[in-house]
Coordinates of C-alpha atoms and ligand atoms in Angstrom, one line a residue:
X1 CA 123.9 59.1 77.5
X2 CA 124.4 60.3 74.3
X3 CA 122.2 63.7 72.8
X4 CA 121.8 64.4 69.8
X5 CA 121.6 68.1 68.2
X6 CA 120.0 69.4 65.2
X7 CA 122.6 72.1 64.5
X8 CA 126.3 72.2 65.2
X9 CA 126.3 76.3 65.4
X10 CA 127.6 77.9 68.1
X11 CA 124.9 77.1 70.1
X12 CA 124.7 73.5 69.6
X13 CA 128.9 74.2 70.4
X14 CA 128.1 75.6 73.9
X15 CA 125.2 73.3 75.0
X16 CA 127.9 70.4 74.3
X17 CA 130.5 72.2 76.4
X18 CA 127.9 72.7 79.4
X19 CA 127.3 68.7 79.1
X20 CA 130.4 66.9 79.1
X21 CA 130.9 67.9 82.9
X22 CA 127.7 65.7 83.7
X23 CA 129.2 63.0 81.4
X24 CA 127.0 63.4 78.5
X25 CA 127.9 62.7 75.1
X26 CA 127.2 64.7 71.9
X27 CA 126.1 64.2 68.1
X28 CA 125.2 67.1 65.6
X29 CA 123.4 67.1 62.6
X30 CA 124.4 69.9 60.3
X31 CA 124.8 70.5 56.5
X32 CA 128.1 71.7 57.0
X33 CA 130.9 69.9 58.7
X34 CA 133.0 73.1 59.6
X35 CA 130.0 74.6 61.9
X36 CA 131.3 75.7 65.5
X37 CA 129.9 72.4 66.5
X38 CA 132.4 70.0 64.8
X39 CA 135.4 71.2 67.1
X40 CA 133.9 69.8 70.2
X41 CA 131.7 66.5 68.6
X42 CA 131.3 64.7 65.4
X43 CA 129.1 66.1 63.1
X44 CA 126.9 63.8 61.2
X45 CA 126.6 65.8 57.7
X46 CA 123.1 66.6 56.5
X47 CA 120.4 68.7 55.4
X48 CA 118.1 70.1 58.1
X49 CA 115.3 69.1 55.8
X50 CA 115.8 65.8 55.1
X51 CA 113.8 63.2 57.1
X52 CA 116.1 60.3 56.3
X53 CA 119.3 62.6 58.0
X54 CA 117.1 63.2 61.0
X55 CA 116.0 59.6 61.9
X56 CA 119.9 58.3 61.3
X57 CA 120.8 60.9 63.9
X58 CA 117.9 59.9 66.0
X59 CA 118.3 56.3 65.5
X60 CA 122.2 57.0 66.5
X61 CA 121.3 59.0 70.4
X62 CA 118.9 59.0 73.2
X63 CA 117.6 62.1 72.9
X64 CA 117.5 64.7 70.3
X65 CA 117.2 68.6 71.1
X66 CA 118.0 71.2 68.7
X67 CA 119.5 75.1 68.8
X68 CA 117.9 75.7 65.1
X69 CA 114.7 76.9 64.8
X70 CA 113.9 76.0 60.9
X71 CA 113.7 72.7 61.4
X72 CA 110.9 71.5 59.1
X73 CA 108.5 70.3 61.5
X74 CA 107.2 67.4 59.2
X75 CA 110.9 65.9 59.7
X76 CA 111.5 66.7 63.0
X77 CA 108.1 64.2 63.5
X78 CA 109.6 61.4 61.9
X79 CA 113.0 61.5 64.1
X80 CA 110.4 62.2 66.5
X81 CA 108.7 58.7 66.4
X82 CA 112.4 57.1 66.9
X83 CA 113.2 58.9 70.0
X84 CA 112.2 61.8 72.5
X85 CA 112.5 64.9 70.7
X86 CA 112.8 68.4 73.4
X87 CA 111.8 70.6 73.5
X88 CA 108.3 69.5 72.3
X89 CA 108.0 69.7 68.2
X90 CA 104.5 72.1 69.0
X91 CA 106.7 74.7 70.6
X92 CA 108.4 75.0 67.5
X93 CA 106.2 74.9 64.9
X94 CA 104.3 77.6 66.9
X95 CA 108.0 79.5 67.1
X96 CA 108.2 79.1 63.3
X97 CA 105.4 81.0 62.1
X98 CA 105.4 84.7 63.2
X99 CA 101.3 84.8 62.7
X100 CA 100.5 81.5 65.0
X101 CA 103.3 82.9 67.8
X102 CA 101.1 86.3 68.0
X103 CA 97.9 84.8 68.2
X104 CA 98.8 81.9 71.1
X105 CA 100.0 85.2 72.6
X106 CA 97.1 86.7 72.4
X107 CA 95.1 83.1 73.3
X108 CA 97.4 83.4 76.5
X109 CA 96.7 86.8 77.6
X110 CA 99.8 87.7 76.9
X111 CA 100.2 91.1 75.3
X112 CA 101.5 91.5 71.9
X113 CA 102.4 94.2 69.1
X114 CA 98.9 94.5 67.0
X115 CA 99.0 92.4 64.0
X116 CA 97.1 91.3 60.9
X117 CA 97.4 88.2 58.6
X118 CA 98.4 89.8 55.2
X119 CA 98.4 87.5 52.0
X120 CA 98.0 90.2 49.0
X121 CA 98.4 93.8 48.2
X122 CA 94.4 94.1 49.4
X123 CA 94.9 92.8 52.4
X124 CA 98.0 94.9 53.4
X125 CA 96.2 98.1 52.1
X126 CA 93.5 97.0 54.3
X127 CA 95.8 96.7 57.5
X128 CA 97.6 99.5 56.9
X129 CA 94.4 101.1 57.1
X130 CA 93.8 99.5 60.2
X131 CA 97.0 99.6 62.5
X132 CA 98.5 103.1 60.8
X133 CA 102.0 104.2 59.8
X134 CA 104.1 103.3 60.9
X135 CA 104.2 99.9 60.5
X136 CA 106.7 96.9 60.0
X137 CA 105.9 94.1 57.2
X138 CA 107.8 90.7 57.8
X139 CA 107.9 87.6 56.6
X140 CA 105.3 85.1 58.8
X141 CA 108.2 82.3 58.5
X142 CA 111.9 82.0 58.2
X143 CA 113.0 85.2 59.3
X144 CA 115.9 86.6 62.0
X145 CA 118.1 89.0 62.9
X146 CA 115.7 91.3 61.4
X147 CA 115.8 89.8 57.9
X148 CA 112.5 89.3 55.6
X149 CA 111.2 92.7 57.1
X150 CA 110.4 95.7 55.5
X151 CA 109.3 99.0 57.3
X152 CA 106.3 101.2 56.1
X153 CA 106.6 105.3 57.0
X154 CA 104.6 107.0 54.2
X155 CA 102.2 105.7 51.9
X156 CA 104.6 105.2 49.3
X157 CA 106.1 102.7 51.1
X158 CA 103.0 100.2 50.9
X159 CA 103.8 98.9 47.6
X160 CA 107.8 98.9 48.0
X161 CA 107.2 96.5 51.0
X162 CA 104.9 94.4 48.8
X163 CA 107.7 94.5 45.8
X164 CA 110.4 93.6 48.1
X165 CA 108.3 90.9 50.7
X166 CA 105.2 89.4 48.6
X167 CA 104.3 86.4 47.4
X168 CA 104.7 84.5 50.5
X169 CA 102.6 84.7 54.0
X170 CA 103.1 87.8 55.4
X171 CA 102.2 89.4 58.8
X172 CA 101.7 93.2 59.3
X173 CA 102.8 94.5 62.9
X174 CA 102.1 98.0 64.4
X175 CA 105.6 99.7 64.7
X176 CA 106.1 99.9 68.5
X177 CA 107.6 103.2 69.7
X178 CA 109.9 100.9 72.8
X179 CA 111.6 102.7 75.4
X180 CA 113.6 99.2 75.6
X181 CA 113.7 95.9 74.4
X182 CA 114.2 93.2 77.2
X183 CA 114.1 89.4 77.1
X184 CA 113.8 86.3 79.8
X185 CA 114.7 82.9 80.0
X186 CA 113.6 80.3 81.8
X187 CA 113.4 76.3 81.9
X188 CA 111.0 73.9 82.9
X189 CA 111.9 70.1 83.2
X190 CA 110.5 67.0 82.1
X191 CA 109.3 66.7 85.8
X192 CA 107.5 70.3 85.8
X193 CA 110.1 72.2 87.8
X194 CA 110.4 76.1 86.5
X195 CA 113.4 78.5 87.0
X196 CA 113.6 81.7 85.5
X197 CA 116.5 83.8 84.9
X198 CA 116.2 87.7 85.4
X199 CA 115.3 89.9 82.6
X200 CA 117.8 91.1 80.6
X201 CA 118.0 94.2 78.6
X202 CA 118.8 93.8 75.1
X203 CA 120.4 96.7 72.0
X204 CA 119.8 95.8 68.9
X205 CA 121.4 97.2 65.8
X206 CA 120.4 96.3 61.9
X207 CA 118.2 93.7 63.8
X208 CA 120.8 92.1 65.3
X209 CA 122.0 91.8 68.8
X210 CA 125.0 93.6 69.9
X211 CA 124.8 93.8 73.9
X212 CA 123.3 92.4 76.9
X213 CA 122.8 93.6 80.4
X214 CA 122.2 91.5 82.9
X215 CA 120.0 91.7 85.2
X216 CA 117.7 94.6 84.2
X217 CA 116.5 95.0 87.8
X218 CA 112.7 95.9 87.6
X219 CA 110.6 93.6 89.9
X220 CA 107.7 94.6 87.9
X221 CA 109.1 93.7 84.5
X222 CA 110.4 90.3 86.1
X223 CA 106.8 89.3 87.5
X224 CA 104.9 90.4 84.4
X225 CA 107.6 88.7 82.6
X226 CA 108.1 85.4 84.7
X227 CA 103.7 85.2 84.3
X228 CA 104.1 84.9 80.8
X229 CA 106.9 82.8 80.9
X230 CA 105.0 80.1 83.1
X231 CA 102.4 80.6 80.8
X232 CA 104.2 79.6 77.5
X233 CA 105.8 76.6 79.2
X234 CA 103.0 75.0 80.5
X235 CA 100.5 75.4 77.8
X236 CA 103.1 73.6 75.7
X237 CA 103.8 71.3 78.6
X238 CA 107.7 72.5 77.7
X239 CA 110.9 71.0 78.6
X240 CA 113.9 72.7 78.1
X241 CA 115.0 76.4 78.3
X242 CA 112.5 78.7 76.2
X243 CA 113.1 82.7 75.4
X244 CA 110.9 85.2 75.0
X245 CA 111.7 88.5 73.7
X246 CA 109.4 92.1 74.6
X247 CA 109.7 95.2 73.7
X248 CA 108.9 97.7 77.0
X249 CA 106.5 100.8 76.6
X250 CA 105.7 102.9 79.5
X251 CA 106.7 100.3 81.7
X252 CA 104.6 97.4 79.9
X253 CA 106.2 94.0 78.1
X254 CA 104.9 93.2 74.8
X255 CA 105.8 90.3 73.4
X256 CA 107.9 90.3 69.9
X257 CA 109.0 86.7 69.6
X258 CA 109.4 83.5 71.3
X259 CA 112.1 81.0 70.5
X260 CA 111.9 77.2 72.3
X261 CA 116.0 76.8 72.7
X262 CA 118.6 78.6 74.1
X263 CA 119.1 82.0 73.3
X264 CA 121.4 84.6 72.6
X265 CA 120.8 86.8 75.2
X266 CA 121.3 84.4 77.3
X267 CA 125.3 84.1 76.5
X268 CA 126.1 86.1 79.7
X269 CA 124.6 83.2 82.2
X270 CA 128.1 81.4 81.5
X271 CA 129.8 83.0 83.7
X272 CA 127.3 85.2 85.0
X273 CA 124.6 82.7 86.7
X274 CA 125.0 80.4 89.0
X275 CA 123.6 77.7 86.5
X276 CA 124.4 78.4 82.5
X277 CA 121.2 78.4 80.2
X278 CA 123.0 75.7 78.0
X279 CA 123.5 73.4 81.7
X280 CA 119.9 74.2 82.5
X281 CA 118.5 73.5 79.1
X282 CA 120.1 69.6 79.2
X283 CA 119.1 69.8 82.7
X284 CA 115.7 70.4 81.9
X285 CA 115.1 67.7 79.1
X286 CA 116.9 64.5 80.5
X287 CA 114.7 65.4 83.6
X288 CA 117.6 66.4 86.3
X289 CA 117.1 68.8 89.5
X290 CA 117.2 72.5 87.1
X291 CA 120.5 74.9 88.8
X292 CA 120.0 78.0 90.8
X293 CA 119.4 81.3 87.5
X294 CA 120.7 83.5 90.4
X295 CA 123.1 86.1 88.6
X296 CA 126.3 85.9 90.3
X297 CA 126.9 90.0 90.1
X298 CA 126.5 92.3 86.9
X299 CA 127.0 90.8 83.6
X300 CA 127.8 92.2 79.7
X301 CA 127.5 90.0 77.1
X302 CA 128.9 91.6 73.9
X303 CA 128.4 89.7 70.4
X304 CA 131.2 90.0 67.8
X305 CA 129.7 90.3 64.4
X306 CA 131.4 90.2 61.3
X307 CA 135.0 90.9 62.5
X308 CA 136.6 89.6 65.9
X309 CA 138.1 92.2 67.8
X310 CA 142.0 90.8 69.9
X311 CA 141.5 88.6 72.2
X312 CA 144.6 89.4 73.9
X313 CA 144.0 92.7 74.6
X314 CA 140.2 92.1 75.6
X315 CA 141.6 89.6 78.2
X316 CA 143.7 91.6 79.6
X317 CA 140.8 93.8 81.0
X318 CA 139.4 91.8 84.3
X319 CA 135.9 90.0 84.6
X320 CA 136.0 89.7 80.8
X321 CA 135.4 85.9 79.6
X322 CA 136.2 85.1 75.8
X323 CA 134.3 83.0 73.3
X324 CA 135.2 82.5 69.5
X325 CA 132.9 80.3 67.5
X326 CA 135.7 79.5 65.1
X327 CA 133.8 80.9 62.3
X328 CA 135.1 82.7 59.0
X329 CA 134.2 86.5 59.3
X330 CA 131.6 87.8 57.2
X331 CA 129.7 90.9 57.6
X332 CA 126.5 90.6 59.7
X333 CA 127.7 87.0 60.8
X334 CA 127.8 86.3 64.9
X335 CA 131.6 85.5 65.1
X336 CA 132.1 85.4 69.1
X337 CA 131.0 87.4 72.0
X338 CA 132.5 88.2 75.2
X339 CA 131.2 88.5 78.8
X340 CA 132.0 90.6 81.2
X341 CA 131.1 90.1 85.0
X342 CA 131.9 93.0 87.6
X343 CA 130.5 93.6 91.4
X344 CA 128.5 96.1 90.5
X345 CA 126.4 98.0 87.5
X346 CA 128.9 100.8 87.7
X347 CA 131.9 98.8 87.6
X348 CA 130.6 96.3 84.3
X349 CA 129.3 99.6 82.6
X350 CA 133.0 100.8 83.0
X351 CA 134.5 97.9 81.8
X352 CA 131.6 98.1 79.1
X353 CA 133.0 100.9 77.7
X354 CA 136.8 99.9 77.7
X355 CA 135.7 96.2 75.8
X356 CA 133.8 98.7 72.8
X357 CA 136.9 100.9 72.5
X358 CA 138.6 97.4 71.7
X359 CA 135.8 96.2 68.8
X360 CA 137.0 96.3 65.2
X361 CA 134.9 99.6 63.5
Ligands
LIG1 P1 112.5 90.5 65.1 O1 113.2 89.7 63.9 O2 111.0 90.4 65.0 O3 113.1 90.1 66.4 O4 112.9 92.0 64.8 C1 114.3 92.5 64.9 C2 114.3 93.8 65.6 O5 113.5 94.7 64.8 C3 113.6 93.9 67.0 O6 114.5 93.5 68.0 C4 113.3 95.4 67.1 O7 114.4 96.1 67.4 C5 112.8 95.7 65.6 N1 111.4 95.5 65.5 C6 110.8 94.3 65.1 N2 109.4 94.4 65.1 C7 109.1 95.7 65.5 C8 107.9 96.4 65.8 N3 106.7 95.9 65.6 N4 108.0 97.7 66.2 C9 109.3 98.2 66.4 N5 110.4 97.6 66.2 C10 110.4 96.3 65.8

């Protein structure tokens, strides 16, 4: 059985590594044949956005999944056609758009951050006027990490946000005053099994991820957030592993993003979980019995971003697990992460603070 990937990031890398154990085989499509991807697989070179590269890698597997969300949808139909695409190509063109994720959230009775549709300088007058300052202005499509988002403090800032954002689709969110930011991940199989992981607590800095501990230990936050989950996956009748991330307030989850793939936050389930996300996720679309999310004690996962810190000296500290994506460093850029996995919450915050003293800056 051969799957194919649309990406060959680090993602794509570690889904591949979770596979080979069951004896599946790997293709990625990327534009660039030195992605993290290529040291584990072939890489068939092309663009994301090119429909003729996506059938010749669909025409070349069994199944195609992808760890890229900006997959043009239009494309992804065509390789579509050829062979089973998961998870399902709805999923992510709902996952594209910031504007259509909010409102199936708010279809879904799942609560959100309040938003308005803003397409000129009127209308974001008009919902500044409506949701207050502070506020954040993003980008509806094509943005992470928190890139393609400006935020709004004092009136003066209405019109620098429309200098620096305008001219494409914009959405306007209310700036949520979180006590945390959390995420969960769960899977549902072609066959409708569902297993969620435990929530995980999430620190982001410059929009990007830094750390991840795992689990956040709330029953409440894991119901509220498991109901959501179940939700999402079978409105879009899913398969695979899907992410959604919330900010908490007084206790409440409101939902900031979705993403149908594996995740980020969900690095730490490699050595942390019984079953990885990236085993779960191929488990989930070829159809197989989904692995116990059971965390298997108290997990860190720390992301390397722009420099990698010494691997040698981070080893040397115990329960901590090593990844390097083989990239070239550049600032802001995910390079690696590490994970570490103690008995208890004491003992991986300890060690938490030992791998930090060890990260370049
Ligand atoms: P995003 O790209 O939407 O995930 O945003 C990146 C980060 O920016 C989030 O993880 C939050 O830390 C912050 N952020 C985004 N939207 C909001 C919001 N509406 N209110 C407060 N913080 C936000």
């Amino acid at each position: 059985m051969k799957i194919g990937i649309i990406g060959a990031g680090q993602l794509g890398r570690m889904l591949a590594l979770a596979g080979y154990p069951l004896a599946l085989r790997f293709q990625f499509l990327d534009s660039s044949a030195d992605s993290p991807g290529g040291q584990v697989g072939p890489i068939v070179p092309g663009a994301f956005d090119d429909a003729a590269s996506l059938e010749r890698l669909a025409a070349d597997v069994d199944l195609v999944t992808y760890e890229f969300e900006n997959v043009p949808v239009g494309a992804l139909h065509a390789a579509a056609k050829l062979r089973t695409c998961l998870p399902p190509v709805e999923a992510l063109r709902v996952s594209q758009d910031r504007l259509l994720e909010k409102e199936l959230f708010t279809r879904l009775k799942i609560p959100t951050t309040p938003f308005r549709a803003v397409d000129t300088l009127a209308d974001l007058c008009a919902a500044v006027a409506d949701l207050g300052l502070p506020c954040v202005l993003k980008t509806r499509r094509l943005g992470y990490d928190g890139k393609g988002q400006h935020y709004l403090r004092k009136p003066a800032d209405v019109e620098l946000a429309w200098v620096a954002l305008g001219g494409v689709p914009l959405i306007l969110e209310g700036f949520v005053r979180f006590d945390r930011e959390v995420s969960i991940i769960g899977a549902r199989s072609t066959r409708g099994e569902v297993r969620a992981y435990p929530v995980v607590d999430n620190t982001h800095r410059d929009g990007i991820l830094r750390v991840t501990l795992a689990p956040h230990r709330s029953a409440a936050l894991q119901k509220a957030a498991e109901r959501h989950l179940k939700r999402l996956l079978a409105h879009f009748d899913y398969a695979g592993v899907l992410t959604i991330e919330f900010f908490v307030q007084r206790g409440r989850l409101i939902a900031n993003e979705m993403a149908p793939r594996v995740h980020n936050s969900g690095h730490w389930t490699i050595e942390g979980a019984a079953t990885s996300q990236f085993e779960n996720h191929l488990r989930a679309i070829l159809g197989l019995p989904l692995g116990d999310t059971r965390p298997v004690g108290h997990a860190a996962m720390v992301n390397f971003i722009g420099r990698m810190p010494d691997r040698d000296k981070l080893l040397a500290l115990p329960g901590v697990h090593f990844h390097d994506y083989g990239k070239a460093p550049r600032p802001g850029r995910k390079l690696g992460h590490c994970t570490i996995v103690a008995a208890t919450a004491a003992e991986r915050d300890r060690l938490l603070r030992r791998v930090s003293r060890l990260l370049p800056g």
